[in-house]
Amino acid sequence: MYNLLNNLIGNEYVAAVIAAALPLFVFILPFALAAVLLERKVSAFMQDRLGPNRTGYRGLLQTVADILKLIQKEDITATDADKKLFNLAPVLVFAGCYAAFAAIPFSGAYIGADIDLGMFFIVAISSLVVAGILMGGWASNNKYSLIGAMRSAAQMISYEIPTALVILSLVLVTGTLSLHQISEQQTAYFWNWNILGGAGLGFSKLLLIPFMIVGFIIIYISSLAEVNRTPFDIPEAESELVAGFHTEYSGMKFAMFFLAEYANMFAVSSVVAALFFGGYQSPFGYLGNTLGISWLVPLEQFFWFTAKGMFFVLVQMWLRWTLPRLRVDQLMTVCWKYLIPYAFVNLIIVGLITLL
Amino acid sequence: MNIYDIVFYLFAAITLASAFVVVTARNIIYSAFSLLFTFFGIAGLYVLLGADFIAVVQLMVYVGGILVLILFGVMLTNKITSVQIKTGTLQVIPAILGTALMAGVLIKIFTGTNWHSQMAQYPTKTTAYALGHILLTDYVLIFELLGILLLIALIGAATIARKEEKAS
């Protein structure tokens, strides 16, 4: 993408800036607009309510109105808050989320940075988010914020371990850490997806299927915990902590935390889709190949990638409005006593199967 | 100046400036958070040197693990104890002597070493395969020993942190 822009514009600085800003304006902002509305509609539907229905046709403009409201709000900083860190924290959290989008393959033609260690990079860069949340929680000088930040950091660090173990077991199967190559390997049809044993044929593919499903369940649960979604939303449990680490934030800074949360939801969903469900590959082959129109294929791939990502975001919302919240100790028990041992056993078995 | 140079100077500036804040800040929280940017800048420098795997490990281990642990420690103790935890200047003369000695040795090494410098090449391939190969062939003993060392540290930490079972 960068090379294309570089040839088109002829200035490498402008091309680099455009390539870096593209996912934000083309993807994250419209996605957040849609997802916030979707979340409210889904929750209303599940609780037998109507949801927002006054602004625009059936409430379609509700999020736009919300954002206009947030922009107008006064920027309040609590008197005893640590001003520098308080202002820096939302930026750091959003930067951490946005950096992960650099390695996500939106389609065969567009991937921000096709680095060979893409998956590993995404896991590592999300630790910036942890630091940002701790910073915000501490700088607010509010006990709810601090407790929320502590819980959030503890949870994100713990659940990184099962995620990393499942990713390792996928590396054993695919032999690469690049999300682009992992997607490329699961070509064309849905029986080549990693959840169904990958693109290879033979006995080991059949053997892999149950362990891949276990791996998928583990990584999906831990990705829920990493983005602080229910049933793992104890960092911002309204009933005990007001709003957790962003209690003191208002106006645009709050909007940045909010945007980061939704961006993160899509990031983890798309990583799961890329690892197990073929990434940007279509489940039924491409219309562009059949008709002989080559430029249609990347667009189709973008469509499939977004569709898979949105599907998993929808499942996250579904779970949020279905399940109650876990207690802190239950949360840690789930991670350390169940997910990590299962992930280890899964890793060993997958390793043995790939040796066959 | 091409784009690589600009990125290099950017990361170098981030590293140096934040490292300076780490040492000089009076508030220990500021030191801890500046360390975040130091680690980040160093990771960026590793990337520019073509050591992509080390760069990501740097982020993962130092930012994701060690820094967050430091922050936890500082935050949990900073406001609970009545003692103000601040960095201050102590033992000026021994410190100057020590740093001067260290600086002398480092400068001697820098100037005396025959650096095998080559023409700059932009990194094209990941180093992960080569590193993994070396670790599991030539240096497998050291690798295993390090694993055992880490395991011992882990068990030790768990034993210390664990509550004493009351004898019934």
Coordinates of C-alpha atoms in Angstrom, one line a residue:
Chain A
M1 CA 0.0 0.0 0.0
Y2 CA 2.8 2.4 0.9
N3 CA 4.6 1.6 -2.3
L4 CA 1.5 2.2 -4.3
L5 CA 0.9 5.6 -2.7
N6 CA 4.6 6.4 -3.1
N7 CA 4.3 5.8 -6.8
L8 CA 1.1 7.7 -7.0
I9 CA 2.1 10.8 -5.1
G10 CA 5.8 10.7 -5.6
N11 CA 6.7 11.9 -2.1
E12 CA 7.6 9.3 0.4
Y13 CA 6.7 11.4 3.5
V14 CA 3.2 12.2 2.3
A15 CA 2.7 8.6 1.2
A16 CA 3.8 7.3 4.7
V17 CA 1.5 9.7 6.5
I18 CA -1.5 8.8 4.3
A19 CA -0.7 5.0 4.6
A20 CA -0.6 5.4 8.4
A21 CA -3.7 7.4 8.7
L22 CA -5.8 5.4 6.3
P23 CA -7.2 2.7 8.6
L24 CA -8.2 5.3 11.1
F25 CA -10.3 7.4 8.8
V26 CA -11.5 4.8 6.4
F27 CA -12.1 2.1 9.0
I28 CA -12.0 2.7 12.7
L29 CA -14.1 5.9 12.9
P30 CA -17.0 4.6 10.7
F31 CA -16.7 1.2 12.5
A32 CA -17.0 2.9 16.0
L33 CA -20.0 4.9 14.8
A34 CA -21.7 1.8 13.6
A35 CA -20.7 -0.4 16.5
V36 CA -21.8 1.9 19.3
L37 CA -25.3 2.1 17.7
L38 CA -25.3 -1.6 17.1
E39 CA -24.4 -2.2 20.7
R40 CA -27.3 -0.1 21.9
K41 CA -29.7 -1.7 19.5
V42 CA -28.5 -5.2 20.4
S43 CA -28.9 -4.6 24.1
A44 CA -32.3 -3.0 23.6
F45 CA -33.4 -6.0 21.5
M46 CA -32.1 -8.5 24.1
Q47 CA -33.8 -6.7 26.9
D48 CA -37.1 -6.2 25.0
R49 CA -36.7 -2.5 24.7
L50 CA -36.7 -0.2 21.7
G51 CA -33.3 1.5 22.2
P52 CA -32.5 4.9 20.6
N53 CA -35.2 5.7 18.1
R54 CA -35.6 9.5 18.1
T55 CA -32.6 10.9 16.3
G56 CA -32.9 10.2 12.6
Y57 CA -34.6 7.3 11.0
R58 CA -35.0 4.7 13.8
G59 CA -32.2 6.4 15.8
L60 CA -29.6 5.9 13.1
L61 CA -28.0 9.3 13.9
Q62 CA -27.8 8.7 17.6
T63 CA -24.1 8.1 17.7
V64 CA -23.4 11.2 15.5
A65 CA -25.4 13.3 18.0
D66 CA -23.5 11.7 20.9
I67 CA -20.2 12.6 19.4
L68 CA -21.3 16.2 18.7
K69 CA -22.3 16.4 22.3
L70 CA -19.0 15.0 23.5
I71 CA -17.0 17.5 21.4
Q72 CA -18.9 20.4 22.9
K73 CA -18.3 19.2 26.5
E74 CA -16.1 21.2 28.8
D75 CA -12.7 19.5 29.3
I76 CA -12.7 18.9 33.0
T77 CA -9.6 18.0 35.0
A78 CA -10.0 17.2 38.7
T79 CA -8.1 19.6 40.9
D80 CA -5.9 17.0 42.5
A81 CA -5.3 15.0 39.4
D82 CA -1.8 14.8 37.9
K83 CA -2.3 17.0 34.9
K84 CA 0.5 15.7 32.6
L85 CA -0.2 12.0 33.0
F86 CA -3.9 12.6 33.0
N87 CA -3.7 14.2 29.6
L88 CA -1.2 11.7 28.2
A89 CA -3.1 8.5 29.2
P90 CA -5.9 8.6 26.6
V91 CA -3.4 9.2 23.9
L92 CA -1.3 6.3 25.0
V93 CA -4.3 3.9 25.2
F94 CA -5.5 4.9 21.8
A95 CA -1.9 4.8 20.3
G96 CA -1.5 1.2 21.6
C97 CA -4.8 0.1 20.1
Y98 CA -4.1 1.8 16.8
A99 CA -0.6 0.4 16.5
A100 CA -2.1 -3.1 16.5
F101 CA -4.0 -2.2 13.3
A102 CA -0.7 -1.8 11.5
A103 CA -0.3 -5.6 11.3
I104 CA -3.9 -6.6 10.6
P105 CA -4.4 -7.8 7.0
F106 CA -7.7 -6.1 5.8
S107 CA -7.4 -7.7 2.4
G108 CA -4.7 -9.3 0.2
A109 CA -3.9 -5.8 -1.2
Y110 CA -4.1 -3.8 2.0
I111 CA -2.1 -4.5 5.1
G112 CA -0.5 -1.6 6.9
A113 CA 2.9 -3.2 7.5
D114 CA 3.4 -6.8 6.3
I115 CA 5.8 -7.7 9.1
D116 CA 6.9 -11.3 9.5
L117 CA 6.2 -11.2 13.2
G118 CA 2.7 -9.6 12.9
M119 CA 0.9 -11.8 15.4
F120 CA 3.7 -11.4 18.0
F121 CA 3.8 -7.7 17.4
I122 CA 0.1 -7.3 18.1
V123 CA 0.4 -9.2 21.4
A124 CA 3.4 -7.1 22.4
I125 CA 2.1 -3.7 21.4
S126 CA -1.1 -4.2 23.4
S127 CA 1.0 -3.8 26.6
L128 CA 1.1 -0.1 25.8
V129 CA -2.6 -0.1 26.5
V130 CA -2.0 -1.7 29.9
A131 CA 0.5 1.1 30.7
G132 CA -1.9 3.8 29.5
I133 CA -4.7 2.4 31.6
L134 CA -2.5 2.3 34.7
M135 CA -1.4 5.9 33.9
G136 CA -5.0 7.1 33.6
G137 CA -6.1 5.3 36.7
W138 CA -3.3 6.7 38.8
A139 CA -3.3 10.2 37.5
S140 CA -7.0 10.6 38.2
N141 CA -6.2 10.5 41.9
N142 CA -9.5 8.7 42.6
K143 CA -9.7 5.4 44.4
Y144 CA -12.3 4.0 42.0
S145 CA -10.0 4.8 39.1
L146 CA -7.0 3.3 40.7
I147 CA -8.7 0.1 41.6
G148 CA -10.2 -0.1 38.1
A149 CA -6.8 0.4 36.6
M150 CA -5.2 -2.2 38.8
R151 CA -7.8 -4.8 38.0
S152 CA -7.6 -4.0 34.3
A153 CA -3.9 -4.3 34.2
A154 CA -3.8 -7.5 36.3
Q155 CA -6.5 -9.0 34.0
M156 CA -4.9 -8.0 30.8
I157 CA -1.5 -9.4 31.8
S158 CA -3.0 -12.7 33.0
Y159 CA -5.0 -13.3 29.9
E160 CA -2.1 -12.6 27.6
I161 CA -0.7 -16.0 28.6
P162 CA -3.4 -18.3 27.3
T163 CA -3.6 -16.1 24.2
A164 CA 0.1 -16.4 23.6
L165 CA -0.1 -20.2 24.1
V166 CA -2.9 -20.6 21.6
I167 CA -1.0 -18.5 19.1
L168 CA 2.1 -20.7 19.7
S169 CA 0.1 -23.8 18.9
L170 CA -1.1 -22.1 15.6
V171 CA 2.5 -21.3 14.8
L172 CA 3.3 -25.0 15.1
V173 CA 0.6 -25.7 12.5
T174 CA 1.2 -22.9 10.1
G175 CA 4.9 -22.3 10.5
T176 CA 4.7 -18.5 10.4
L177 CA 3.8 -15.6 12.6
S178 CA 2.8 -13.3 9.8
L179 CA -1.0 -12.7 9.7
H180 CA -0.8 -12.1 6.0
Q181 CA 0.8 -15.5 5.3
I182 CA -1.5 -17.3 7.8
S183 CA -4.5 -15.8 5.8
E184 CA -2.9 -16.8 2.5
Q185 CA -2.5 -20.4 3.6
Q186 CA -6.2 -20.8 4.3
T187 CA -7.1 -20.2 0.7
A188 CA -10.4 -20.0 -1.0
Y189 CA -12.7 -22.6 0.6
F190 CA -13.9 -22.9 4.2
W191 CA -12.6 -26.4 4.7
N192 CA -9.1 -24.9 4.4
W193 CA -9.6 -22.7 7.5
N194 CA -7.5 -23.4 10.5
I195 CA -10.5 -24.2 12.7
L196 CA -11.0 -27.2 10.3
G197 CA -7.4 -28.3 10.5
G198 CA -5.7 -26.0 7.9
A199 CA -5.1 -26.3 4.2
G200 CA -3.3 -29.7 4.3
L201 CA -4.9 -32.9 3.5
G202 CA -4.8 -36.2 5.3
F203 CA -5.0 -37.8 8.6
S204 CA -3.4 -35.1 10.7
K205 CA -6.0 -32.5 9.4
L206 CA -8.8 -34.7 10.9
L207 CA -6.9 -35.1 14.2
L208 CA -6.3 -31.4 14.5
I209 CA -10.0 -30.3 14.3
P210 CA -11.0 -30.9 17.9
F211 CA -7.9 -29.2 19.3
M212 CA -8.3 -26.3 17.0
I213 CA -11.8 -25.8 18.3
V214 CA -10.5 -25.9 21.9
G215 CA -7.8 -23.4 20.9
F216 CA -10.4 -21.1 19.4
I217 CA -12.6 -21.2 22.5
I218 CA -9.6 -20.4 24.7
I219 CA -8.4 -17.5 22.6
Y220 CA -11.9 -16.1 22.3
I221 CA -12.5 -16.1 26.0
S222 CA -9.1 -14.5 26.7
S223 CA -9.6 -11.9 24.0
L224 CA -12.9 -10.9 25.7
A225 CA -10.9 -10.4 28.9
E226 CA -8.2 -8.5 27.2
V227 CA -10.7 -5.9 25.9
N228 CA -12.5 -5.7 29.3
R229 CA -15.8 -6.9 28.0
T230 CA -18.5 -8.6 30.0
P231 CA -18.3 -11.2 31.6
F232 CA -14.8 -9.9 32.3
D233 CA -15.6 -6.2 32.7
I234 CA -14.7 -5.9 36.4
P235 CA -12.3 -3.0 35.7
E236 CA -15.3 -0.8 34.9
A237 CA -18.0 -2.6 36.9
E238 CA -20.6 0.1 37.2
S239 CA -22.2 -1.3 40.3
E240 CA -19.0 -1.2 42.3
L241 CA -16.5 1.2 40.6
V242 CA -18.6 3.9 38.9
A243 CA -16.8 3.6 35.6
G244 CA -13.4 2.2 36.6
F245 CA -10.2 3.8 35.2
H246 CA -12.1 6.5 33.2
T247 CA -14.3 7.7 36.0
E248 CA -12.7 11.2 36.0
Y249 CA -12.6 11.6 32.2
S250 CA -15.0 13.7 30.3
G251 CA -15.4 15.2 26.8
M252 CA -13.0 14.3 24.1
K253 CA -10.6 12.4 26.4
F254 CA -13.5 10.1 27.4
A255 CA -14.3 9.8 23.7
M256 CA -10.7 8.6 23.0
F257 CA -11.0 5.9 25.6
F258 CA -14.3 4.9 24.1
L259 CA -13.0 4.9 20.6
A260 CA -10.0 2.8 21.8
E261 CA -12.3 0.3 23.4
Y262 CA -14.3 -0.2 20.2
A263 CA -11.2 -0.3 18.0
N264 CA -9.8 -2.9 20.3
M265 CA -12.9 -5.0 20.1
F266 CA -12.6 -5.1 16.3
A267 CA -8.8 -5.7 16.6
V268 CA -9.2 -8.9 18.7
S269 CA -12.1 -10.1 16.7
S270 CA -10.3 -9.7 13.4
V271 CA -7.2 -11.5 14.9
V272 CA -9.4 -14.4 15.8
A273 CA -10.9 -14.4 12.4
A274 CA -7.5 -14.2 10.7
L275 CA -6.1 -17.0 12.9
F276 CA -8.9 -19.5 12.7
F277 CA -11.5 -18.4 10.2
G278 CA -9.5 -17.8 7.0
G279 CA -8.8 -14.0 7.5
Y280 CA -9.8 -12.2 4.4
Q281 CA -10.3 -15.4 2.4
S282 CA -13.8 -16.0 1.1
P283 CA -15.5 -19.2 2.2
F284 CA -16.8 -20.0 -1.3
G285 CA -14.3 -18.8 -3.8
Y286 CA -14.3 -15.4 -5.5
L287 CA -16.7 -13.8 -7.9
G288 CA -13.8 -11.8 -9.3
N289 CA -12.0 -15.0 -10.3
T290 CA -15.0 -16.5 -11.9
L291 CA -15.8 -13.3 -13.9
G292 CA -12.2 -12.6 -14.7
I293 CA -12.2 -9.2 -13.0
S294 CA -9.0 -9.1 -11.0
W295 CA -9.6 -5.9 -9.2
L296 CA -12.8 -7.2 -7.6
V297 CA -10.9 -9.8 -5.6
P298 CA -9.3 -7.4 -3.0
L299 CA -12.6 -5.7 -2.5
E300 CA -14.3 -9.0 -1.9
Q301 CA -11.5 -9.9 0.5
F302 CA -12.1 -6.7 2.4
F303 CA -15.8 -7.5 2.5
W304 CA -15.2 -10.9 3.9
F305 CA -12.7 -9.7 6.5
T306 CA -15.0 -7.0 7.7
A307 CA -17.9 -9.4 7.8
K308 CA -16.0 -11.9 9.9
G309 CA -14.7 -9.2 12.2
M310 CA -18.2 -7.7 12.7
F311 CA -19.6 -11.2 13.3
F312 CA -17.2 -11.7 16.3
V313 CA -17.9 -8.2 17.5
L314 CA -21.6 -9.1 17.4
V315 CA -20.9 -12.2 19.5
Q316 CA -19.0 -10.1 22.0
M317 CA -22.1 -7.9 22.4
W318 CA -24.4 -10.9 22.6
L319 CA -22.3 -12.3 25.4
R320 CA -22.2 -8.9 27.1
W321 CA -25.9 -8.7 27.4
T322 CA -26.4 -12.4 28.3
L323 CA -23.9 -13.2 31.0
P324 CA -23.4 -11.8 34.5
R325 CA -20.1 -10.3 35.6
L326 CA -17.5 -12.5 37.2
R327 CA -16.0 -11.7 40.6
V328 CA -12.3 -10.8 40.7
D329 CA -11.2 -14.1 42.3
Q330 CA -13.3 -16.1 39.8
L331 CA -11.8 -14.2 37.0
M332 CA -8.3 -15.1 38.1
T333 CA -9.4 -18.7 38.7
V334 CA -10.7 -19.0 35.2
C335 CA -7.5 -17.8 33.8
W336 CA -4.8 -19.5 35.9
K337 CA -6.5 -22.8 36.9
Y338 CA -8.5 -23.6 33.7
L339 CA -7.5 -21.7 30.6
I340 CA -3.7 -21.8 31.0
P341 CA -3.5 -25.6 31.8
Y342 CA -5.9 -26.4 28.9
A343 CA -3.9 -24.2 26.6
F344 CA -0.7 -26.0 27.6
V345 CA -2.1 -29.4 27.0
N346 CA -3.6 -28.2 23.7
L347 CA -0.2 -26.9 22.7
I348 CA 1.6 -30.2 23.5
I349 CA -1.1 -32.2 21.6
V350 CA -1.0 -29.9 18.6
G351 CA 2.8 -30.2 18.6
L352 CA 2.6 -34.0 18.6
I353 CA 0.1 -34.0 15.8
T354 CA 2.2 -31.7 13.6
L355 CA 5.2 -34.1 14.2
L356 CA 3.2 -37.0 12.7
Chain B
M1 CA 17.9 12.6 4.7
N2 CA 15.6 9.8 3.8
I3 CA 12.7 8.5 5.9
Y4 CA 14.8 5.9 7.7
D5 CA 17.1 8.6 9.0
I6 CA 14.2 10.7 10.3
V7 CA 12.7 7.7 12.1
F8 CA 16.1 6.9 13.6
Y9 CA 16.6 10.4 15.0
L10 CA 13.0 10.4 16.2
F11 CA 13.5 7.2 18.2
A12 CA 16.9 8.2 19.4
A13 CA 15.5 11.5 20.7
I14 CA 12.6 9.7 22.4
T15 CA 15.1 7.3 24.1
L16 CA 17.5 10.0 25.3
A17 CA 14.9 12.5 26.4
S18 CA 12.9 9.9 28.4
A19 CA 16.0 8.3 29.8
F20 CA 17.0 11.8 31.1
V21 CA 13.6 12.2 32.7
V22 CA 14.0 8.7 34.3
V23 CA 17.1 9.8 36.1
T24 CA 16.2 13.4 37.0
A25 CA 12.5 13.2 37.9
R26 CA 11.8 13.8 41.6
N27 CA 8.5 11.9 41.5
I28 CA 9.2 8.2 41.2
I29 CA 6.0 7.7 39.2
Y30 CA 7.3 10.0 36.5
S31 CA 10.5 8.0 36.4
A32 CA 8.5 4.8 35.9
F33 CA 6.4 6.1 33.1
S34 CA 9.3 7.7 31.3
L35 CA 11.0 4.3 31.4
L36 CA 8.0 3.2 29.2
F37 CA 9.1 5.6 26.5
T38 CA 12.8 4.6 26.9
F39 CA 11.9 1.0 26.3
F40 CA 9.7 1.9 23.4
G41 CA 12.4 4.0 21.8
I42 CA 15.0 1.2 22.2
A43 CA 12.6 -1.2 20.6
G44 CA 12.3 1.2 17.6
L45 CA 16.1 1.4 17.4
Y46 CA 16.3 -2.5 17.3
V47 CA 13.8 -2.5 14.4
L48 CA 16.0 -0.1 12.5
L49 CA 19.0 -2.3 13.1
G50 CA 17.1 -5.2 11.5
A51 CA 16.6 -7.1 14.8
D52 CA 12.8 -7.3 14.6
F53 CA 12.4 -10.3 16.9
I54 CA 14.5 -8.7 19.7
A55 CA 12.5 -5.5 19.2
V56 CA 9.1 -7.2 19.8
V57 CA 10.6 -9.2 22.7
Q58 CA 11.8 -5.9 24.2
L59 CA 8.3 -4.6 24.1
M60 CA 6.8 -7.8 25.4
V61 CA 9.1 -8.4 28.3
Y62 CA 10.1 -4.9 29.4
V63 CA 6.9 -2.9 28.7
G64 CA 4.4 -5.7 29.1
G65 CA 6.1 -7.5 32.1
I66 CA 8.7 -5.6 34.0
L67 CA 7.4 -2.0 33.6
V68 CA 3.9 -3.0 34.6
L69 CA 5.3 -4.8 37.6
I70 CA 7.3 -1.7 38.6
L71 CA 4.2 0.4 38.2
F72 CA 2.2 -1.9 40.3
G73 CA 4.8 -1.8 43.0
V74 CA 5.1 1.9 43.0
M75 CA 1.4 2.6 42.9
L76 CA 0.5 0.2 45.6
T77 CA 3.2 1.5 48.0
N78 CA 3.3 5.2 47.1
K79 CA 0.1 6.4 48.8
I80 CA -0.2 3.8 51.5
T81 CA 3.0 4.3 53.5
S82 CA 3.6 7.6 55.2
V83 CA 7.2 7.6 54.0
Q84 CA 7.5 9.8 50.9
I85 CA 9.2 7.7 48.2
K86 CA 11.3 10.2 46.2
T87 CA 14.5 10.1 44.4
G88 CA 17.2 12.3 45.8
T89 CA 20.9 13.0 45.5
L90 CA 23.1 11.0 47.9
Q91 CA 26.8 10.2 48.1
V92 CA 27.8 12.7 45.5
I93 CA 31.6 12.1 45.4
P94 CA 31.6 8.3 45.2
A95 CA 28.9 8.5 42.5
I96 CA 31.0 10.9 40.4
L97 CA 34.0 8.7 40.8
G98 CA 32.0 5.6 39.8
T99 CA 30.4 7.1 36.8
A100 CA 33.7 8.7 35.6
L101 CA 35.4 5.3 35.9
M102 CA 32.6 3.6 34.0
A103 CA 32.6 6.3 31.3
G104 CA 36.3 6.0 30.9
V105 CA 36.1 2.2 30.4
L106 CA 33.2 2.6 28.0
I107 CA 35.0 5.2 25.9
K108 CA 38.1 3.1 25.8
I109 CA 36.1 0.1 24.6
F110 CA 34.2 2.3 22.0
T111 CA 37.4 3.7 20.5
G112 CA 39.6 0.6 20.9
T113 CA 37.2 -1.9 19.3
N114 CA 37.5 -2.8 15.6
W115 CA 33.9 -2.5 14.7
H116 CA 32.9 -4.7 11.8
S117 CA 30.7 -2.1 10.2
Q118 CA 29.2 -2.7 6.8
M119 CA 27.2 -0.6 4.4
A120 CA 23.7 -0.1 5.8
Q121 CA 21.2 -2.6 4.5
Y122 CA 17.5 -2.2 5.0
P123 CA 16.3 -5.4 6.8
T124 CA 14.1 -7.6 4.6
K125 CA 13.7 -10.9 6.4
T126 CA 12.7 -11.8 9.9
T127 CA 15.5 -13.0 12.2
A128 CA 13.1 -15.3 14.1
Y129 CA 14.0 -18.4 12.2
A130 CA 17.7 -17.9 12.5
L131 CA 17.5 -17.2 16.2
G132 CA 15.3 -20.2 16.8
H133 CA 17.6 -22.4 14.9
I134 CA 20.7 -21.2 16.8
L135 CA 19.0 -21.5 20.2
L136 CA 18.0 -25.1 19.6
T137 CA 21.2 -26.3 18.0
D138 CA 24.4 -24.5 19.1
Y139 CA 23.2 -23.0 22.4
V140 CA 20.7 -25.6 23.5
L141 CA 22.4 -26.2 26.8
I142 CA 22.4 -22.5 27.7
F143 CA 18.8 -22.2 26.6
E144 CA 17.7 -25.1 28.8
L145 CA 19.7 -23.8 31.8
L146 CA 18.1 -20.4 31.4
G147 CA 14.7 -22.1 31.4
I148 CA 15.5 -24.0 34.6
L149 CA 16.8 -20.8 36.2
L150 CA 13.5 -19.0 35.4
L151 CA 11.6 -21.9 36.7
I152 CA 13.5 -21.8 40.0
A153 CA 12.8 -18.1 40.3
L154 CA 9.1 -18.7 39.6
I155 CA 8.8 -21.4 42.2
G156 CA 10.8 -19.3 44.7
A157 CA 8.5 -16.3 44.2
A158 CA 5.4 -18.5 44.5
T159 CA 6.7 -20.0 47.8
I160 CA 7.5 -16.6 49.3
A161 CA 4.1 -15.1 48.2
R162 CA 2.1 -18.0 49.5
K163 CA 0.2 -17.8 52.7
E164 CA 1.4 -20.1 55.5
E165 CA -1.0 -23.0 56.0
K166 CA -2.2 -23.0 59.6
A167 CA -1.2 -26.2 61.4
S168 CA -4.4 -27.8 62.7

